Amino acid sequence: MTITWKNQAPRIRCRSVITSGGIDGYELSTDPDRLDLELVHRWLSTDAFWALGRTRETVEESARGSLNFAVYDVGGDQAAYARVITDRATFAWLCDVYVAPAHRGKGLGTWLATAIRDHLAPYRLKRVLLSTRDAHVVYAKAGFTPVPNPENFMILSAEG
């Protein structure tokens, strides 16, 4: 069997979600046309330890193949970002969660994770996974728990 990968993933659309008034006038949106991918690229490639040096092309391609969530402040400026990779039937991976430094400490990370959890609920997924080095408390408030049997999980990594 031969698998052929296309260079351009189709943009994944999800039902549009706009939630306002959650925290101090912040708004959450899933509209991919509102995303400031230049800003997301800057955040991830220069400040997010897991994505340092990530190229703009990689950020764009990963956004095209994901469900994207963004938080905007009262002035409409993007304050946070996260994306979900999912088959919409059994599994999802929450990743690239980033809250801009000026907006940290306001509960936006927990609000974003909770909104994503609620958005994914109708899919009745068996698992939603994420990896975090330092935000366990944030995700626990949204209902995430440590992997019960980490020895059952393996990784195939290009990093060696």
mmCIF file of C-alpha atoms in Angstrom:
data_model
loop_
_atom_site.group_PDB
_atom_site.id
_atom_site.type_symbol
_atom_site.label_atom_id
_atom_site.label_comp_id
_atom_site.label_asym_id
_atom_site.label_seq_id
_atom_site.Cartn_x
_atom_site.Cartn_y
_atom_site.Cartn_z
ATOM 1 C CA MET A 1 0.000 0.000 0.000
ATOM 2 C CA THR A 2 1.242 3.474 -0.866
ATOM 3 C CA ILE A 3 0.149 6.573 0.982
ATOM 4 C CA THR A 4 0.472 9.859 -0.858
ATOM 5 C CA TRP A 5 0.535 13.008 1.229
ATOM 6 C CA LYS A 6 -0.589 16.286 -0.246
ATOM 7 C CA ASN A 7 1.461 19.388 0.474
ATOM 8 C CA GLN A 8 -1.564 21.524 1.248
ATOM 9 C CA ALA A 9 -4.056 20.332 3.831
ATOM 10 C CA PRO A 10 -7.615 21.557 3.303
ATOM 11 C CA ARG A 11 -8.751 24.189 5.757
ATOM 12 C CA ILE A 12 -10.867 22.597 8.443
ATOM 13 C CA ARG A 13 -13.931 24.594 9.349
ATOM 14 C CA CYS A 14 -15.945 24.138 12.480
ATOM 15 C CA ARG A 15 -19.222 25.607 13.475
ATOM 16 C CA SER A 16 -18.576 29.254 14.180
ATOM 17 C CA VAL A 17 -18.423 30.025 17.853
ATOM 18 C CA ILE A 18 -18.360 33.471 19.304
ATOM 19 C CA THR A 19 -18.518 33.799 23.054
ATOM 20 C CA SER A 20 -18.404 37.238 24.561
ATOM 21 C CA GLY A 21 -18.586 38.584 28.049
ATOM 22 C CA GLY A 22 -16.698 35.658 29.507
ATOM 23 C CA ILE A 23 -13.937 37.613 31.189
ATOM 24 C CA ASP A 24 -13.707 41.424 31.223
ATOM 25 C CA GLY A 25 -15.172 41.782 27.736
ATOM 26 C CA TYR A 26 -12.883 39.246 26.075
ATOM 27 C CA GLU A 27 -14.354 37.338 23.141
ATOM 28 C CA LEU A 28 -13.592 33.826 21.936
ATOM 29 C CA SER A 29 -13.954 33.027 18.244
ATOM 30 C CA THR A 30 -13.350 30.073 15.942
ATOM 31 C CA ASP A 31 -13.487 32.196 12.784
ATOM 32 C CA PRO A 32 -10.259 31.348 10.903
ATOM 33 C CA ASP A 33 -10.516 34.564 8.904
ATOM 34 C CA ARG A 34 -10.044 36.619 12.091
ATOM 35 C CA LEU A 35 -6.798 34.893 13.045
ATOM 36 C CA ASP A 36 -3.685 37.021 12.992
ATOM 37 C CA LEU A 37 -1.325 34.263 11.873
ATOM 38 C CA GLU A 38 1.625 36.635 11.753
ATOM 39 C CA LEU A 39 1.081 37.319 15.453
ATOM 40 C CA VAL A 40 0.534 33.618 16.210
ATOM 41 C CA HIS A 41 3.760 32.828 14.360
ATOM 42 C CA ARG A 42 5.665 35.454 16.367
ATOM 43 C CA TRP A 43 4.258 34.147 19.651
ATOM 44 C CA LEU A 44 5.023 30.517 18.910
ATOM 45 C CA SER A 45 8.378 30.880 17.165
ATOM 46 C CA THR A 46 9.922 33.328 19.634
ATOM 47 C CA ASP A 47 8.243 32.760 23.022
ATOM 48 C CA ALA A 48 6.692 29.276 23.209
ATOM 49 C CA PHE A 49 9.340 26.794 24.384
ATOM 50 C CA TRP A 50 7.754 23.933 22.416
ATOM 51 C CA ALA A 51 7.735 25.818 19.094
ATOM 52 C CA LEU A 52 10.841 28.013 19.108
ATOM 53 C CA GLY A 53 11.999 28.602 15.552
ATOM 54 C CA ARG A 54 8.824 27.235 13.966
ATOM 55 C CA THR A 55 8.479 28.658 10.453
ATOM 56 C CA ARG A 56 5.616 30.853 9.275
ATOM 57 C CA GLU A 57 4.778 28.210 6.667
ATOM 58 C CA THR A 58 4.481 25.531 9.358
ATOM 59 C CA VAL A 59 2.218 27.761 11.460
ATOM 60 C CA GLU A 60 -0.018 28.429 8.449
ATOM 61 C CA GLU A 61 -0.167 24.768 7.422
ATOM 62 C CA SER A 62 -0.902 23.598 10.961
ATOM 63 C CA ALA A 63 -3.686 26.189 11.294
ATOM 64 C CA ARG A 64 -5.230 25.051 7.992
ATOM 65 C CA GLY A 65 -5.434 21.478 9.283
ATOM 66 C CA SER A 66 -6.804 22.352 12.729
ATOM 67 C CA LEU A 67 -9.789 23.718 14.574
ATOM 68 C CA ASN A 68 -8.546 27.151 15.625
ATOM 69 C CA PHE A 69 -9.632 29.096 18.689
ATOM 70 C CA ALA A 70 -8.653 32.674 19.463
ATOM 71 C CA VAL A 71 -9.413 35.102 22.249
ATOM 72 C CA TYR A 72 -9.729 38.803 21.438
ATOM 73 C CA ASP A 73 -9.639 41.712 23.855
ATOM 74 C CA VAL A 74 -12.261 44.443 24.019
ATOM 75 C CA GLY A 75 -10.431 46.361 21.264
ATOM 76 C CA GLY A 76 -10.471 43.346 18.942
ATOM 77 C CA ASP A 77 -6.775 42.533 19.291
ATOM 78 C CA GLN A 78 -5.864 38.866 19.533
ATOM 79 C CA ALA A 79 -4.865 37.945 23.092
ATOM 80 C CA ALA A 80 -4.632 34.135 22.963
ATOM 81 C CA TYR A 81 -4.602 31.189 20.577
ATOM 82 C CA ALA A 82 -5.072 27.421 20.646
ATOM 83 C CA ARG A 83 -5.706 24.741 18.079
ATOM 84 C CA VAL A 84 -7.175 21.259 18.097
ATOM 85 C CA ILE A 85 -6.339 18.374 15.802
ATOM 86 C CA THR A 86 -9.164 15.826 15.687
ATOM 87 C CA ASP A 87 -10.871 13.108 13.691
ATOM 88 C CA ARG A 88 -14.157 14.348 15.236
ATOM 89 C CA ALA A 89 -15.084 10.801 16.210
ATOM 90 C CA THR A 90 -12.663 9.344 18.754
ATOM 91 C CA PHE A 91 -9.677 11.571 19.470
ATOM 92 C CA ALA A 92 -8.394 15.138 19.702
ATOM 93 C CA TRP A 93 -5.089 16.766 20.529
ATOM 94 C CA LEU A 94 -5.119 20.247 22.079
ATOM 95 C CA CYS A 95 -1.940 22.144 21.281
ATOM 96 C CA ASP A 96 -0.213 25.464 20.725
ATOM 97 C CA VAL A 97 -2.131 27.064 23.582
ATOM 98 C CA TYR A 98 -0.667 30.520 24.072
ATOM 99 C CA VAL A 99 -1.822 33.549 26.052
ATOM 100 C CA ALA A 100 0.004 36.802 25.311
ATOM 101 C CA PRO A 101 2.058 38.063 28.271
ATOM 102 C CA ALA A 102 -0.025 41.234 28.699
ATOM 103 C CA HIS A 103 -3.150 39.106 29.129
ATOM 104 C CA ARG A 104 -1.829 36.441 31.500
ATOM 105 C CA GLY A 105 -3.121 36.058 35.040
ATOM 106 C CA LYS A 106 -6.720 36.863 34.090
ATOM 107 C CA GLY A 107 -7.999 33.306 33.712
ATOM 108 C CA LEU A 108 -7.949 33.347 29.907
ATOM 109 C CA GLY A 109 -6.089 30.029 29.650
ATOM 110 C CA THR A 110 -8.670 28.227 31.766
ATOM 111 C CA TRP A 111 -11.534 29.978 29.955
ATOM 112 C CA LEU A 112 -10.060 28.981 26.586
ATOM 113 C CA ALA A 113 -9.465 25.350 27.632
ATOM 114 C CA THR A 114 -12.992 25.119 29.061
ATOM 115 C CA ALA A 115 -14.533 26.603 25.913
ATOM 116 C CA ILE A 116 -12.602 24.117 23.781
ATOM 117 C CA ARG A 117 -13.733 21.249 26.013
ATOM 118 C CA ASP A 118 -17.337 22.395 25.642
ATOM 119 C CA HIS A 119 -16.965 22.852 21.878
ATOM 120 C CA LEU A 120 -15.683 19.282 21.507
ATOM 121 C CA ALA A 121 -18.346 17.726 23.792
ATOM 122 C CA PRO A 122 -20.898 17.030 21.006
ATOM 123 C CA TYR A 123 -18.330 14.868 19.211
ATOM 124 C CA ARG A 124 -18.330 12.445 22.174
ATOM 125 C CA LEU A 125 -14.608 11.869 21.782
ATOM 126 C CA LYS A 126 -13.033 9.070 23.773
ATOM 127 C CA ARG A 127 -9.936 11.166 24.525
ATOM 128 C CA VAL A 128 -8.692 14.711 24.309
ATOM 129 C CA LEU A 129 -4.987 14.836 25.049
ATOM 130 C CA LEU A 130 -2.538 17.647 25.589
ATOM 131 C CA SER A 131 0.982 18.035 26.811
ATOM 132 C CA THR A 132 2.069 20.700 29.261
ATOM 133 C CA ARG A 133 5.251 21.412 31.135
ATOM 134 C CA ASP A 134 3.962 24.092 33.465
ATOM 135 C CA ALA A 135 0.189 24.665 33.201
ATOM 136 C CA HIS A 136 -1.274 21.587 34.888
ATOM 137 C CA VAL A 137 -3.431 23.699 37.215
ATOM 138 C CA VAL A 138 -4.914 25.648 34.287
ATOM 139 C CA TYR A 139 -5.995 22.485 32.495
ATOM 140 C CA ALA A 140 -7.165 20.741 35.675
ATOM 141 C CA LYS A 141 -9.676 23.568 36.155
ATOM 142 C CA ALA A 142 -11.099 22.639 32.739
ATOM 143 C CA GLY A 143 -11.382 18.969 33.739
ATOM 144 C CA PHE A 144 -8.140 17.525 32.381
ATOM 145 C CA THR A 145 -6.365 14.898 34.491
ATOM 146 C CA PRO A 146 -2.950 13.229 34.224
ATOM 147 C CA VAL A 147 -2.748 10.309 31.807
ATOM 148 C CA PRO A 148 -3.651 7.281 33.960
ATOM 149 C CA ASN A 149 -1.196 4.881 32.341
ATOM 150 C CA PRO A 150 1.585 6.891 30.715
ATOM 151 C CA GLU A 151 3.493 3.667 30.075
ATOM 152 C CA ASN A 152 0.820 2.807 27.474
ATOM 153 C CA PHE A 153 1.713 5.828 25.342
ATOM 154 C CA MET A 154 4.568 6.054 22.886
ATOM 155 C CA ILE A 155 5.879 8.765 20.609
ATOM 156 C CA LEU A 156 7.348 8.803 17.126
ATOM 157 C CA SER A 157 9.471 11.930 17.056
ATOM 158 C CA ALA A 158 11.437 13.582 14.283
ATOM 159 C CA GLU A 159 13.634 15.069 16.991
ATOM 160 C CA GLY A 160 15.396 11.766 17.564
#
